PDB file of C-alpha atoms in Angstrom:
ATOM      1  CA  HIS A   1       0.000   0.000   0.000  1.00 72.00           C
ATOM      2  CA  TYR A   2       2.830   2.399   0.768  1.00 77.00           C
ATOM      3  CA  ASP A   3       4.399   1.885  -2.652  1.00 82.00           C
ATOM      4  CA  THR A   4       1.153   2.686  -4.452  1.00 81.00           C
ATOM      5  CA  ALA A   5      -0.365   5.396  -2.237  1.00 80.00           C
ATOM      6  CA  PHE A   6       2.745   7.243  -1.033  1.00 79.00           C
ATOM      7  CA  LYS A   7       5.321   6.532  -3.706  1.00 72.00           C
ATOM      8  CA  SER A   8       6.251  10.207  -4.030  1.00 71.00           C
ATOM      9  CA  HIS A   9       6.891  10.615  -0.280  1.00 77.00           C
ATOM     10  CA  GLU A  10      10.010   9.666   1.646  1.00 82.00           C
ATOM     11  CA  LEU A  11       9.370   7.123   4.371  1.00 90.00           C
ATOM     12  CA  GLY A  12      10.583   8.537   7.693  1.00 94.00           C
ATOM     13  CA  ALA A  13       9.269   6.164  10.352  1.00 96.00           C
ATOM     14  CA  VAL A  14       7.849   2.687  10.824  1.00 97.00           C
ATOM     15  CA  ILE A  15       5.988   1.761  14.019  1.00 97.00           C
ATOM     16  CA  HIS A  16       4.974  -1.755  15.045  1.00 96.00           C
ATOM     17  CA  ASN A  17       2.031  -1.327  17.425  1.00 93.00           C
ATOM     18  CA  ALA A  18       0.022  -4.519  16.980  1.00 84.00           C
ATOM     19  CA  GLY A  19      -1.413  -6.205  20.011  1.00 78.00           C
ATOM     20  CA  GLN A  20      -4.140  -8.504  21.248  1.00 75.00           C
ATOM     21  CA  TYR A  21      -4.958 -11.285  23.657  1.00 73.00           C
ATOM     22  CA  VAL A  22      -5.785 -14.405  21.685  1.00 74.00           C
ATOM     23  CA  GLY A  23      -9.480 -15.178  21.955  1.00 64.00           C
ATOM     24  CA  ILE A  24     -10.188 -12.219  24.259  1.00 66.00           C
ATOM     25  CA  THR A  25      -9.566  -8.880  22.572  1.00 64.00           C
ATOM     26  CA  SER A  26      -9.886 -10.258  19.048  1.00 66.00           C
ATOM     27  CA  ASP A  27     -11.673 -13.179  17.408  1.00 63.00           C
ATOM     28  CA  ASN A  28      -9.352 -13.081  14.388  1.00 56.00           C
ATOM     29  CA  ALA A  29      -6.850 -15.432  15.961  1.00 58.00           C
ATOM     30  CA  ASP A  30      -6.368 -18.428  13.665  1.00 67.00           C
ATOM     31  CA  GLY A  31      -9.284 -20.115  15.420  1.00 73.00           C
ATOM     32  CA  LEU A  32      -7.350 -20.258  18.683  1.00 79.00           C
ATOM     33  CA  SER A  33      -9.264 -19.943  21.936  1.00 75.00           C
ATOM     34  CA  ALA A  34      -8.143 -18.101  25.038  1.00 70.00           C
ATOM     35  CA  ALA A  35      -5.578 -20.180  26.903  1.00 78.00           C
ATOM     36  CA  ASN A  36      -3.453 -19.233  29.879  1.00 82.00           C
ATOM     37  CA  PHE A  37      -0.312 -21.205  29.036  1.00 91.00           C
ATOM     38  CA  GLY A  38       2.750 -20.611  31.200  1.00 94.00           C
ATOM     39  CA  PHE A  39       6.362 -21.662  30.925  1.00 95.00           C
ATOM     40  CA  GLY A  40       7.406 -24.171  33.562  1.00 95.00           C
ATOM     41  CA  ASP A  41       3.988 -24.842  35.092  1.00 95.00           C
ATOM     42  CA  GLY A  42       3.159 -27.903  32.974  1.00 94.00           C
ATOM     43  CA  SER A  43       0.248 -26.234  31.184  1.00 94.00           C
ATOM     44  CA  MET A  44       1.805 -26.518  27.737  1.00 94.00           C
ATOM     45  CA  LEU A  45       1.685 -30.316  27.848  1.00 94.00           C
ATOM     46  CA  ASP A  46      -1.661 -31.837  26.926  1.00 92.00           C
ATOM     47  CA  ALA A  47      -3.134 -34.981  28.490  1.00 92.00           C
ATOM     48  CA  ASP A  48      -1.009 -37.140  26.184  1.00 94.00           C
ATOM     49  CA  GLY A  49       2.199 -35.291  27.029  1.00 93.00           C
ATOM     50  CA  LYS A  50       2.331 -33.486  23.681  1.00 94.00           C
ATOM     51  CA  MET A  51       3.524 -29.872  23.571  1.00 94.00           C
ATOM     52  CA  GLN A  52       0.936 -27.245  22.674  1.00 91.00           C
ATOM     53  CA  LEU A  53       2.837 -24.535  20.799  1.00 92.00           C
ATOM     54  CA  ASP A  54       0.155 -22.958  18.611  1.00 90.00           C
ATOM     55  CA  VAL A  55      -0.528 -20.020  20.926  1.00 89.00           C
ATOM     56  CA  MET A  56       3.156 -19.298  21.497  1.00 92.00           C
ATOM     57  CA  HIS A  57       3.814 -19.402  17.754  1.00 92.00           C
ATOM     58  CA  TYR A  58       0.851 -17.094  17.115  1.00 90.00           C
ATOM     59  CA  TYR A  59       2.288 -14.416  19.403  1.00 91.00           C
ATOM     60  CA  GLN A  60       5.771 -14.854  18.001  1.00 94.00           C
ATOM     61  CA  ARG A  61       4.418 -14.292  14.498  1.00 92.00           C
ATOM     62  CA  MET A  62       2.437 -11.239  15.577  1.00 91.00           C
ATOM     63  CA  TYR A  63       5.290  -9.615  17.470  1.00 93.00           C
ATOM     64  CA  GLY A  64       8.618 -11.136  16.421  1.00 94.00           C
ATOM     65  CA  ASP A  65       7.964 -12.066  12.800  1.00 96.00           C
ATOM     66  CA  ALA A  66       5.753  -9.085  11.959  1.00 95.00           C
ATOM     67  CA  TYR A  67       8.179  -6.647  13.615  1.00 96.00           C
ATOM     68  CA  VAL A  68      11.121  -7.947  11.579  1.00 97.00           C
ATOM     69  CA  ASP A  69       9.012  -7.961   8.405  1.00 96.00           C
ATOM     70  CA  LEU A  70       7.884  -4.339   8.873  1.00 96.00           C
ATOM     71  CA  MET A  71      11.305  -3.062   9.870  1.00 97.00           C
ATOM     72  CA  GLU A  72      13.130  -4.748   6.982  1.00 97.00           C
ATOM     73  CA  ARG A  73      10.685  -3.517   4.362  1.00 94.00           C
ATOM     74  CA  GLY A  74      10.499  -0.076   5.928  1.00 94.00           C
ATOM     75  CA  LEU A  75      14.268   0.254   6.063  1.00 94.00           C
ATOM     76  CA  ALA A  76      14.510  -0.667   2.392  1.00 92.00           C
ATOM     77  CA  ARG A  77      12.274   2.310   1.574  1.00 91.00           C
ATOM     78  CA  MET A  78      14.238   4.883   3.559  1.00 92.00           C
ATOM     79  CA  THR A  79      16.736   7.004   1.669  1.00 82.00           C
ATOM     80  CA  GLU A  80      20.427   6.970   2.506  1.00 76.00           C
ATOM     81  CA  ASP A  81      20.551  10.698   3.212  1.00 78.00           C
ATOM     82  CA  GLY A  82      17.140  11.094   4.836  1.00 79.00           C
ATOM     83  CA  GLY A  83      17.495   8.654   7.703  1.00 89.00           C
ATOM     84  CA  GLY A  84      14.495   7.516   9.677  1.00 96.00           C
ATOM     85  CA  SER A  85      13.206   5.701  12.723  1.00 98.00           C
ATOM     86  CA  LEU A  86      12.080   2.166  13.476  1.00 98.00           C
ATOM     87  CA  VAL A  87      10.007   1.705  16.635  1.00 98.00           C
ATOM     88  CA  GLY A  88       8.316  -1.244  18.299  1.00 97.00           C
ATOM     89  CA  VAL A  89       5.871  -1.193  21.214  1.00 96.00           C
ATOM     90  CA  SER A  90       6.563  -3.781  23.891  1.00 95.00           C
ATOM     91  CA  SER A  91       5.226  -4.406  27.414  1.00 92.00           C
ATOM     92  CA  PRO A  92       6.533  -4.546  30.981  1.00 91.00           C
ATOM     93  CA  GLY A  93       8.148  -7.859  31.886  1.00 89.00           C
ATOM     94  CA  CYS A  94       9.794  -8.570  28.528  1.00 90.00           C
ATOM     95  CA  THR A  95      13.251  -7.286  29.507  1.00 89.00           C
ATOM     96  CA  GLN A  96      15.428  -7.458  32.610  1.00 87.00           C
ATOM     97  CA  GLN A  97      14.453  -3.876  33.458  1.00 88.00           C
ATOM     98  CA  TYR A  98      11.283  -5.392  34.918  1.00 92.00           C
ATOM     99  CA  ASN A  99      10.440  -8.398  37.039  1.00 90.00           C
ATOM    100  CA  ALA A 100       9.098 -11.344  35.071  1.00 90.00           C
ATOM    101  CA  ASN A 101       5.412 -10.761  34.290  1.00 87.00           C
ATOM    102  CA  LEU A 102       3.742 -14.017  35.349  1.00 90.00           C
ATOM    103  CA  GLY A 103       0.674 -14.644  33.207  1.00 87.00           C
ATOM    104  CA  TYR A 104       2.105 -12.765  30.222  1.00 89.00           C
ATOM    105  CA  ASP A 105       4.184 -15.746  29.092  1.00 92.00           C
ATOM    106  CA  MET A 106       2.852 -16.169  25.565  1.00 91.00           C
ATOM    107  CA  PRO A 107       2.717 -12.555  24.308  1.00 91.00           C
ATOM    108  CA  GLY A 108       5.891 -11.770  26.229  1.00 93.00           C
ATOM    109  CA  SER A 109       7.783 -14.497  24.381  1.00 92.00           C
ATOM    110  CA  GLY A 110       7.002 -12.745  21.091  1.00 93.00           C
ATOM    111  CA  LYS A 111       7.949  -9.304  22.362  1.00 94.00           C
ATOM    112  CA  CYS A 112      11.292 -10.639  23.602  1.00 94.00           C
ATOM    113  CA  VAL A 113      12.106 -11.388  19.953  1.00 94.00           C
ATOM    114  CA  MET A 114      11.195  -7.807  19.091  1.00 95.00           C
ATOM    115  CA  GLU A 115      13.384  -6.330  21.818  1.00 95.00           C
ATOM    116  CA  TYR A 116      16.443  -8.418  20.893  1.00 96.00           C
ATOM    117  CA  THR A 117      16.239  -7.938  17.131  1.00 97.00           C
ATOM    118  CA  MET A 118      15.739  -4.193  17.678  1.00 98.00           C
ATOM    119  CA  ARG A 119      19.274  -3.931  19.070  1.00 97.00           C
ATOM    120  CA  LEU A 120      20.724  -5.671  16.026  1.00 98.00           C
ATOM    121  CA  PHE A 121      18.744  -3.378  13.734  1.00 98.00           C
ATOM    122  CA  ALA A 122      20.153  -0.419  15.675  1.00 98.00           C
ATOM    123  CA  LEU A 123      23.742  -1.516  15.098  1.00 98.00           C
ATOM    124  CA  ARG A 124      23.307  -2.182  11.399  1.00 96.00           C
ATOM    125  CA  CYS A 125      21.085   0.803  10.601  1.00 95.00           C
ATOM    126  CA  ALA A 126      23.196   3.444  12.328  1.00 95.00           C
ATOM    127  CA  ALA A 127      25.292   4.168   9.256  1.00 92.00           C
ATOM    128  CA  LYS A 128      22.104   4.931   7.346  1.00 93.00           C
ATOM    129  CA  GLY A 129      21.046   7.513   9.938  1.00 94.00           C
ATOM    130  CA  VAL A 130      18.204   5.316  11.190  1.00 97.00           C
ATOM    131  CA  ASN A 131      17.565   4.911  14.903  1.00 98.00           C
ATOM    132  CA  CYS A 132      15.829   1.808  16.215  1.00 98.00           C
ATOM    133  CA  ASN A 133      14.095   1.572  19.574  1.00 98.00           C
ATOM    134  CA  VAL A 134      11.343  -0.117  21.538  1.00 97.00           C
ATOM    135  CA  VAL A 135       9.059   1.770  23.908  1.00 97.00           C
ATOM    136  CA  ILE A 136       7.472   0.116  26.930  1.00 96.00           C
ATOM    137  CA  PRO A 137       4.159   1.657  27.971  1.00 95.00           C
ATOM    138  CA  GLY A 138       2.689   1.478  31.433  1.00 92.00           C
ATOM    139  CA  VAL A 139      -0.979   0.964  32.275  1.00 91.00           C
ATOM    140  CA  THR A 140      -2.506   2.509  29.167  1.00 89.00           C
ATOM    141  CA  GLU A 141      -6.249   3.168  28.897  1.00 87.00           C
ATOM    142  CA  THR A 142      -7.192   1.296  25.732  1.00 80.00           C
ATOM    143  CA  ASP A 143     -10.265  -0.674  24.649  1.00 78.00           C
ATOM    144  CA  ALA A 144      -8.376  -3.935  25.218  1.00 75.00           C
ATOM    145  CA  TRP A 145      -8.790  -3.468  28.968  1.00 71.00           C
ATOM    146  CA  GLY A 146     -12.559  -3.473  28.478  1.00 72.00           C
ATOM    147  CA  LYS A 147     -12.463  -6.886  26.800  1.00 73.00           C
ATOM    148  CA  LEU A 148     -10.191  -8.233  29.532  1.00 72.00           C
ATOM    149  CA  ALA A 149     -12.419  -6.767  32.234  1.00 73.00           C
ATOM    150  CA  GLU A 150     -15.434  -8.581  30.786  1.00 76.00           C
ATOM    151  CA  THR A 151     -13.714 -11.922  31.390  1.00 74.00           C
ATOM    152  CA  ARG A 152     -13.375 -10.971  35.065  1.00 76.00           C
ATOM    153  CA  GLY A 153     -16.869  -9.602  35.520  1.00 80.00           C
ATOM    154  CA  ALA A 154     -15.548  -6.081  36.042  1.00 81.00           C
ATOM    155  CA  LYS A 155     -15.697  -2.718  34.321  1.00 83.00           C
ATOM    156  CA  LYS A 156     -12.822  -1.332  32.293  1.00 81.00           C
ATOM    157  CA  GLU A 157     -12.391   1.705  34.548  1.00 85.00           C
ATOM    158  CA  GLU A 158     -12.277  -0.449  37.680  1.00 84.00           C
ATOM    159  CA  LEU A 159      -9.694  -2.819  36.232  1.00 82.00           C
ATOM    160  CA  VAL A 160      -7.441  -0.048  34.939  1.00 85.00           C
ATOM    161  CA  ALA A 161      -7.656   1.905  38.186  1.00 86.00           C
ATOM    162  CA  GLY A 162      -6.859  -1.157  40.288  1.00 88.00           C
ATOM    163  CA  ILE A 163      -3.837  -2.200  38.236  1.00 88.00           C
ATOM    164  CA  ALA A 164      -2.540   1.364  37.939  1.00 91.00           C
ATOM    165  CA  SER A 165      -2.804   1.909  41.692  1.00 91.00           C
ATOM    166  CA  ARG A 166      -0.584  -1.121  42.316  1.00 92.00           C
ATOM    167  CA  LEU A 167       1.939  -0.698  39.536  1.00 91.00           C
ATOM    168  CA  SER A 168       2.144   2.889  38.329  1.00 94.00           C
ATOM    169  CA  PRO A 169       3.344   5.702  40.626  1.00 95.00           C
ATOM    170  CA  MET A 170       2.006   8.273  38.131  1.00 95.00           C
ATOM    171  CA  GLY A 171      -1.240   6.422  37.479  1.00 94.00           C
ATOM    172  CA  ALA A 172      -2.763   5.270  34.206  1.00 93.00           C
ATOM    173  CA  MET A 173      -1.686   6.886  30.952  1.00 93.00           C
ATOM    174  CA  GLN A 174      -3.397   7.768  27.690  1.00 93.00           C
ATOM    175  CA  PRO A 175      -2.373   6.372  24.280  1.00 93.00           C
ATOM    176  CA  ARG A 176      -1.557   9.919  23.129  1.00 96.00           C
ATOM    177  CA  GLN A 177       1.119  10.187  25.830  1.00 96.00           C
ATOM    178  CA  LEU A 178       2.874   7.134  24.461  1.00 96.00           C
ATOM    179  CA  GLY A 179       2.456   8.542  20.961  1.00 97.00           C
ATOM    180  CA  ASP A 180       4.190  11.744  22.019  1.00 97.00           C
ATOM    181  CA  ALA A 181       7.208   9.735  23.188  1.00 97.00           C
ATOM    182  CA  VAL A 182       7.297   7.792  19.918  1.00 98.00           C
ATOM    183  CA  ALA A 183       7.075  11.045  17.969  1.00 98.00           C
ATOM    184  CA  PHE A 184      10.075  12.369  19.882  1.00 98.00           C
ATOM    185  CA  LEU A 185      12.137   9.277  19.040  1.00 98.00           C
ATOM    186  CA  CYS A 186      11.218   9.820  15.378  1.00 97.00           C
ATOM    187  CA  SER A 187      12.177  13.500  15.434  1.00 96.00           C
ATOM    188  CA  PRO A 188      15.625  14.970  14.695  1.00 94.00           C
ATOM    189  CA  GLU A 189      15.946  15.734  18.420  1.00 96.00           C
ATOM    190  CA  GLY A 190      15.547  12.059  19.297  1.00 97.00           C
ATOM    191  CA  ARG A 191      17.599  10.566  16.483  1.00 94.00           C
ATOM    192  CA  LEU A 192      20.670   9.833  18.633  1.00 96.00           C
ATOM    193  CA  ILE A 193      18.608   7.631  20.946  1.00 98.00           C
ATOM    194  CA  THR A 194      18.986   4.164  19.496  1.00 98.00           C
ATOM    195  CA  GLY A 195      19.115   0.548  20.576  1.00 98.00           C
ATOM    196  CA  VAL A 196      17.151   0.983  23.801  1.00 97.00           C
ATOM    197  CA  SER A 197      13.989  -0.422  25.335  1.00 97.00           C
ATOM    198  CA  LEU A 198      12.664   2.833  26.754  1.00 97.00           C
ATOM    199  CA  PRO A 199      10.131   2.793  29.603  1.00 97.00           C
ATOM    200  CA  VAL A 200       7.407   5.363  28.967  1.00 97.00           C
ATOM    201  CA  ASP A 201       5.348   4.010  31.798  1.00 95.00           C
ATOM    202  CA  GLY A 202       4.732   6.502  34.570  1.00 95.00           C
ATOM    203  CA  GLY A 203       7.236   4.680  36.765  1.00 95.00           C
ATOM    204  CA  VAL A 204       5.961   1.117  36.386  1.00 94.00           C
ATOM    205  CA  HIS A 205       9.556  -0.090  35.946  1.00 94.00           C
ATOM    206  CA  LEU A 206      10.267   1.076  39.508  1.00 92.00           C
ATOM    207  CA  LYS A 207       7.747  -1.368  40.930  1.00 84.00           C
ATOM    208  CA  ALA A 208       7.116  -4.079  38.347  1.00 68.00           C
TER     209      ALA A 208
END
């Protein structure tokens, strides 16, 4: 679509911001149902002792594979003299800046791929004037919380407020606040920031 609709424009930034809980926030999930698989708790083995990897592979495609796909094709469309920015959106618990996020095993496994490959992109893209980073939001008020709240018999506002009160010293944040941070990383002023997983989380990394 970019090549046909924006062929005359220089590509300056590519952002990977996909996200969902399989079977909860989206029903377009390869027919997979919601499943709370965890590493090391035995849940990934079925009754016959066979490994159940479909959910893990789904998240790794959505985060790891799709991130690499977007970044590679985006980079190929950036000019040598114009530079640009490649940004992924991760979550708390996917790097050693945070404690392990129990219960986020499956999506977290995919975002770990994103956070590692981002650093390799940063090294190889530097000569082209392209910075590569991942941002880590805190408790962000999005519609996904509403879907998750429904599974717990709660309201979106109650769930967000409860989680934010435990994890975020500065409280819940709005999507626009994360967008402002991404815009800064994509600006000339933020171009020298590269190869980092940057918490933009209201202090969640201090407690999580």
